Amino acid sequence: MNNTLKMILGAGFAVAVAFYANSVMGQATHGGFLVLAAVFGAYMAMNIGANDVANNVGPAVGAGALTIGGAVLIASIFEAGGALIAGGDVVGTIKKGIISPDAFGNDPMLFVYGMSAALLAAALWLNLATWLKAPVSTTHSIVGGVLGGGIAAGGFAIVSWGTMGKIAASWVISPVLGGMIAAIFLYVIKSQIIYKEDKLTAAKKVVPILVALMSAAFITYLTIKGLKHIWPNIVEIFSFLPQTKKPSFLMALLFGAIGGVITYIIVRPRVIKKVIGMEGNRESINLLFTIPLIFAAALLSFAHGANDVANAVGPLAAVNDALTTLAVSEKAAIPLWVMVVGGVGISVGLALFGPRLIRTVGSEITELDQMRAFSIMMAAAITVVIASQLGLPVSSTHIAVGAIFGVGFLREWLDSKDMSVKQEKLHSEVEKHHALKAELAELKAAGDYKRQVELIEAVKLQKRKVKSLKRSLRENYVKRGMVKKIIAAWVITVPAAATLSAIIFFILKGVAS
């Protein structure tokens, strides 16, 4: 599918959303601003699908567990499912409490300009980041958008700088924590399976435990992030559960532990059966992680749809609420049509524009196989669980990309331990190369042309071997250029989105007045 057709299809989705929004409130006073905000919301949702969702499925694609088409299909279904089933019916209109509602002086139209500007600014920044192949945080993008709109409306005094400080801290916390956890799991896999003499026997013991831990982590993660919006409905059906507004951390851990035990019971005999007849090499061990990776991609997509859809529809729901009630509210109900815009828009954006970032995350930062991708997925789930309990602000994008960095840097560190062996081998191969060249020179002097032809080929082959060894000594398993570009994009996301939002706010205000 060429880029022109993709853009036409994306524009078609935005136009369809505009027509529906117009039917909802088009004839009311200022109803045109709902139509405009709906288009911005559709554009934002498509950009979330194009950029953020790649982190959920990219590692599985890079490892070869899923094709791009399969990843897009699974992620589209589960993203939309998470948004519509567990996306919630109420959203905070001023994301993360970063600005005071007083910024808009109880003027609903100023609030509408601010939220509309936030949506468009965040979407434009995400679009640029996707084009540059830089996976960035959509949460931080919308935070920057709301910040810029709020400052344009009420000045710098209305900003909660403490909250902004926590968000800035997440730029470091998220990738470091994700990278450390991913590296730990990969090291466990290597030390307990790959470095063992009898890899298949080790795999029979360790792989079911690792898959059970993954199951426990994901069920805990889904309970905390995916079920919090529909928890009142769940406890109403299952009256024996604690009658709370959202699941407690202990309840999430309990669900995770039960799920982990059940997973172990189911997986262990299947792993034992599968290893029969397998070769005891790395490629065979990798195959044992393929199915868990597909499940992980689906579960991460569901949790992302349930938790992050508010980034697309929160400001749109806020605009809808402000135009309906003619007041500025800190909380707003999310109409079903708004949630559909978010869920379907994410899937449309993923299908049309997601493959670009999926390839970047899956293969252009470091080389992945199934066990490395498994470690990344584990880190994504566990880091969010830990951060939620500790109250640390983290970004799912930064966690996933940080986990990829962690896996790559661990590979470099482990390989550096064998550097002296490689250097000795290089020295030996260089000496062989010099010896062959010296022998060739002697043959030329003696006029032995037949032997010269054979030796010329041997010299060329030896030269290629020396070059290959030199290249392996210089090789970095993590592409440094990608690391620098991604970190730079992370750092400027909030100020870039805020600046764009402020400019758009003044344009909207000027056009409306």
PDB file of C-alpha atoms in Angstrom, residues 174-301:
ATOM      1  CA  SER A 174      11.506   4.197  33.042  1.00  0.00           C
ATOM      2  CA  PRO A 175      14.327   3.153  30.683  1.00  0.00           C
ATOM      3  CA  VAL A 176      16.816   2.351  33.453  1.00  0.00           C
ATOM      4  CA  LEU A 177      14.354   0.166  35.375  1.00  0.00           C
ATOM      5  CA  GLY A 178      13.138  -1.528  32.187  1.00  0.00           C
ATOM      6  CA  GLY A 179      16.694  -2.096  30.978  1.00  0.00           C
ATOM      7  CA  MET A 180      17.869  -3.577  34.270  1.00  0.00           C
ATOM      8  CA  ILE A 181      14.938  -6.007  34.558  1.00  0.00           C
ATOM      9  CA  ALA A 182      15.262  -7.133  30.919  1.00  0.00           C
ATOM     10  CA  ALA A 183      19.014  -7.670  31.339  1.00  0.00           C
ATOM     11  CA  ILE A 184      18.464  -9.710  34.520  1.00  0.00           C
ATOM     12  CA  PHE A 185      15.981 -12.038  32.813  1.00  0.00           C
ATOM     13  CA  LEU A 186      18.180 -12.482  29.746  1.00  0.00           C
ATOM     14  CA  TYR A 187      21.161 -13.283  31.981  1.00  0.00           C
ATOM     15  CA  VAL A 188      19.073 -15.876  33.850  1.00  0.00           C
ATOM     16  CA  ILE A 189      18.102 -17.510  30.540  1.00  0.00           C
ATOM     17  CA  LYS A 190      21.711 -17.543  29.348  1.00  0.00           C
ATOM     18  CA  SER A 191      23.243 -18.773  32.603  1.00  0.00           C
ATOM     19  CA  GLN A 192      20.560 -21.371  33.385  1.00  0.00           C
ATOM     20  CA  ILE A 193      19.960 -22.701  29.859  1.00  0.00           C
ATOM     21  CA  ILE A 194      22.279 -21.476  27.083  1.00  0.00           C
ATOM     22  CA  TYR A 195      25.557 -21.908  28.996  1.00  0.00           C
ATOM     23  CA  LYS A 196      24.596 -25.378  30.265  1.00  0.00           C
ATOM     24  CA  GLU A 197      26.089 -28.451  28.599  1.00  0.00           C
ATOM     25  CA  ASP A 198      22.687 -30.204  28.437  1.00  0.00           C
ATOM     26  CA  LYS A 199      20.519 -27.329  27.226  1.00  0.00           C
ATOM     27  CA  LEU A 200      17.359 -29.383  26.665  1.00  0.00           C
ATOM     28  CA  THR A 201      17.272 -30.757  30.217  1.00  0.00           C
ATOM     29  CA  ALA A 202      17.870 -27.258  31.567  1.00  0.00           C
ATOM     30  CA  ALA A 203      15.117 -25.872  29.307  1.00  0.00           C
ATOM     31  CA  LYS A 204      12.597 -28.440  30.584  1.00  0.00           C
ATOM     32  CA  LYS A 205      13.142 -27.137  34.114  1.00  0.00           C
ATOM     33  CA  VAL A 206      13.548 -23.408  33.534  1.00  0.00           C
ATOM     34  CA  VAL A 207      11.236 -22.497  30.605  1.00  0.00           C
ATOM     35  CA  PRO A 208       7.954 -23.472  32.378  1.00  0.00           C
ATOM     36  CA  ILE A 209       9.009 -21.394  35.400  1.00  0.00           C
ATOM     37  CA  LEU A 210       9.818 -18.377  33.208  1.00  0.00           C
ATOM     38  CA  VAL A 211       6.521 -18.641  31.290  1.00  0.00           C
ATOM     39  CA  ALA A 212       4.624 -18.964  34.597  1.00  0.00           C
ATOM     40  CA  LEU A 213       6.396 -15.839  35.901  1.00  0.00           C
ATOM     41  CA  MET A 214       5.447 -14.021  32.706  1.00  0.00           C
ATOM     42  CA  SER A 215       1.829 -15.098  33.141  1.00  0.00           C
ATOM     43  CA  ALA A 216       1.818 -13.930  36.763  1.00  0.00           C
ATOM     44  CA  ALA A 217       3.359 -10.582  35.803  1.00  0.00           C
ATOM     45  CA  PHE A 218       0.876  -9.962  32.992  1.00  0.00           C
ATOM     46  CA  ILE A 219      -2.179 -10.940  35.024  1.00  0.00           C
ATOM     47  CA  THR A 220      -1.020  -8.620  37.818  1.00  0.00           C
ATOM     48  CA  TYR A 221      -0.370  -5.882  35.261  1.00  0.00           C
ATOM     49  CA  LEU A 222      -3.756  -6.345  33.583  1.00  0.00           C
ATOM     50  CA  THR A 223      -5.552  -6.356  36.931  1.00  0.00           C
ATOM     51  CA  ILE A 224      -3.932  -3.071  37.972  1.00  0.00           C
ATOM     52  CA  LYS A 225      -4.068  -1.297  34.620  1.00  0.00           C
ATOM     53  CA  GLY A 226      -6.809  -2.993  32.626  1.00  0.00           C
ATOM     54  CA  LEU A 227      -9.483  -3.889  35.175  1.00  0.00           C
ATOM     55  CA  LYS A 228      -9.459  -0.737  37.310  1.00  0.00           C
ATOM     56  CA  HIS A 229     -12.131   0.905  35.167  1.00  0.00           C
ATOM     57  CA  ILE A 230     -14.555  -2.036  35.278  1.00  0.00           C
ATOM     58  CA  TRP A 231     -13.720  -3.307  38.773  1.00  0.00           C
ATOM     59  CA  PRO A 232     -17.056  -2.106  40.286  1.00  0.00           C
ATOM     60  CA  ASN A 233     -18.882  -4.251  37.710  1.00  0.00           C
ATOM     61  CA  ILE A 234     -16.692  -7.257  38.499  1.00  0.00           C
ATOM     62  CA  VAL A 235     -17.197  -7.078  42.278  1.00  0.00           C
ATOM     63  CA  GLU A 236     -20.925  -6.671  41.691  1.00  0.00           C
ATOM     64  CA  ILE A 237     -20.995 -10.009  39.858  1.00  0.00           C
ATOM     65  CA  PHE A 238     -18.500 -11.781  42.145  1.00  0.00           C
ATOM     66  CA  SER A 239     -19.695 -10.620  45.554  1.00  0.00           C
ATOM     67  CA  PHE A 240     -17.006 -12.591  47.444  1.00  0.00           C
ATOM     68  CA  LEU A 241     -14.343 -10.155  46.154  1.00  0.00           C
ATOM     69  CA  PRO A 242     -13.445  -7.094  48.269  1.00  0.00           C
ATOM     70  CA  GLN A 243     -16.001  -4.348  47.563  1.00  0.00           C
ATOM     71  CA  THR A 244     -13.542  -1.652  46.525  1.00  0.00           C
ATOM     72  CA  LYS A 245     -13.585   0.950  43.734  1.00  0.00           C
ATOM     73  CA  LYS A 246     -10.499  -0.543  42.112  1.00  0.00           C
ATOM     74  CA  PRO A 247      -8.397  -3.697  42.633  1.00  0.00           C
ATOM     75  CA  SER A 248      -5.809  -3.475  45.388  1.00  0.00           C
ATOM     76  CA  PHE A 249      -2.180  -4.360  44.727  1.00  0.00           C
ATOM     77  CA  LEU A 250      -2.487  -7.448  46.935  1.00  0.00           C
ATOM     78  CA  MET A 251      -5.559  -8.604  44.998  1.00  0.00           C
ATOM     79  CA  ALA A 252      -3.677  -8.098  41.720  1.00  0.00           C
ATOM     80  CA  LEU A 253      -0.744 -10.115  43.092  1.00  0.00           C
ATOM     81  CA  LEU A 254      -3.106 -12.880  44.216  1.00  0.00           C
ATOM     82  CA  PHE A 255      -4.698 -13.075  40.760  1.00  0.00           C
ATOM     83  CA  GLY A 256      -1.206 -13.125  39.250  1.00  0.00           C
ATOM     84  CA  ALA A 257      -0.001 -15.916  41.549  1.00  0.00           C
ATOM     85  CA  ILE A 258      -3.058 -18.068  40.780  1.00  0.00           C
ATOM     86  CA  GLY A 259      -2.599 -17.462  37.055  1.00  0.00           C
ATOM     87  CA  GLY A 260       1.109 -18.289  37.302  1.00  0.00           C
ATOM     88  CA  VAL A 261       0.483 -21.626  39.049  1.00  0.00           C
ATOM     89  CA  ILE A 262      -2.184 -22.616  36.508  1.00  0.00           C
ATOM     90  CA  THR A 263       0.148 -21.615  33.649  1.00  0.00           C
ATOM     91  CA  TYR A 264       2.988 -23.731  35.080  1.00  0.00           C
ATOM     92  CA  ILE A 265       0.709 -26.777  35.362  1.00  0.00           C
ATOM     93  CA  ILE A 266      -0.419 -26.361  31.750  1.00  0.00           C
ATOM     94  CA  VAL A 267       2.932 -25.414  30.192  1.00  0.00           C
ATOM     95  CA  ARG A 268       5.347 -27.859  31.870  1.00  0.00           C
ATOM     96  CA  PRO A 269       4.108 -31.104  30.207  1.00  0.00           C
ATOM     97  CA  ARG A 270       3.903 -29.318  26.843  1.00  0.00           C
ATOM     98  CA  VAL A 271       7.510 -28.111  27.078  1.00  0.00           C
ATOM     99  CA  ILE A 272       8.699 -31.590  28.085  1.00  0.00           C
ATOM    100  CA  LYS A 273       6.850 -33.061  25.099  1.00  0.00           C
ATOM    101  CA  LYS A 274       8.135 -30.408  22.692  1.00  0.00           C
ATOM    102  CA  VAL A 275      11.836 -30.850  23.520  1.00  0.00           C
ATOM    103  CA  ILE A 276      11.694 -34.544  22.591  1.00  0.00           C
ATOM    104  CA  GLY A 277      13.642 -34.887  19.363  1.00  0.00           C
ATOM    105  CA  MET A 278      14.855 -31.282  19.409  1.00  0.00           C
ATOM    106  CA  GLU A 279      18.504 -30.437  18.875  1.00  0.00           C
ATOM    107  CA  GLY A 280      20.205 -29.019  21.941  1.00  0.00           C
ATOM    108  CA  ASN A 281      21.189 -25.710  20.326  1.00  0.00           C
ATOM    109  CA  ARG A 282      20.256 -22.067  20.753  1.00  0.00           C
ATOM    110  CA  GLU A 283      17.855 -22.044  17.771  1.00  0.00           C
ATOM    111  CA  SER A 284      15.798 -24.892  19.255  1.00  0.00           C
ATOM    112  CA  ILE A 285      15.628 -23.251  22.681  1.00  0.00           C
ATOM    113  CA  ASN A 286      14.427 -20.039  21.031  1.00  0.00           C
ATOM    114  CA  LEU A 287      11.411 -21.863  19.580  1.00  0.00           C
ATOM    115  CA  LEU A 288      10.134 -22.586  23.097  1.00  0.00           C
ATOM    116  CA  PHE A 289       9.543 -18.845  23.637  1.00  0.00           C
ATOM    117  CA  THR A 290       7.554 -18.210  20.439  1.00  0.00           C
ATOM    118  CA  ILE A 291       4.009 -18.882  21.740  1.00  0.00           C
ATOM    119  CA  PRO A 292       4.562 -16.942  25.015  1.00  0.00           C
ATOM    120  CA  LEU A 293       5.724 -13.957  22.927  1.00  0.00           C
ATOM    121  CA  ILE A 294       2.506 -13.954  20.873  1.00  0.00           C
ATOM    122  CA  PHE A 295       0.407 -14.012  24.051  1.00  0.00           C
ATOM    123  CA  ALA A 296       2.573 -11.238  25.526  1.00  0.00           C
ATOM    124  CA  ALA A 297       2.043  -9.031  22.460  1.00  0.00           C
ATOM    125  CA  ALA A 298      -1.730  -9.528  22.729  1.00  0.00           C
ATOM    126  CA  LEU A 299      -1.876  -8.856  26.477  1.00  0.00           C
ATOM    127  CA  LEU A 300       0.334  -5.768  26.275  1.00  0.00           C
ATOM    128  CA  SER A 301      -1.859  -4.422  23.480  1.00  0.00           C
TER     129      SER A 301
END
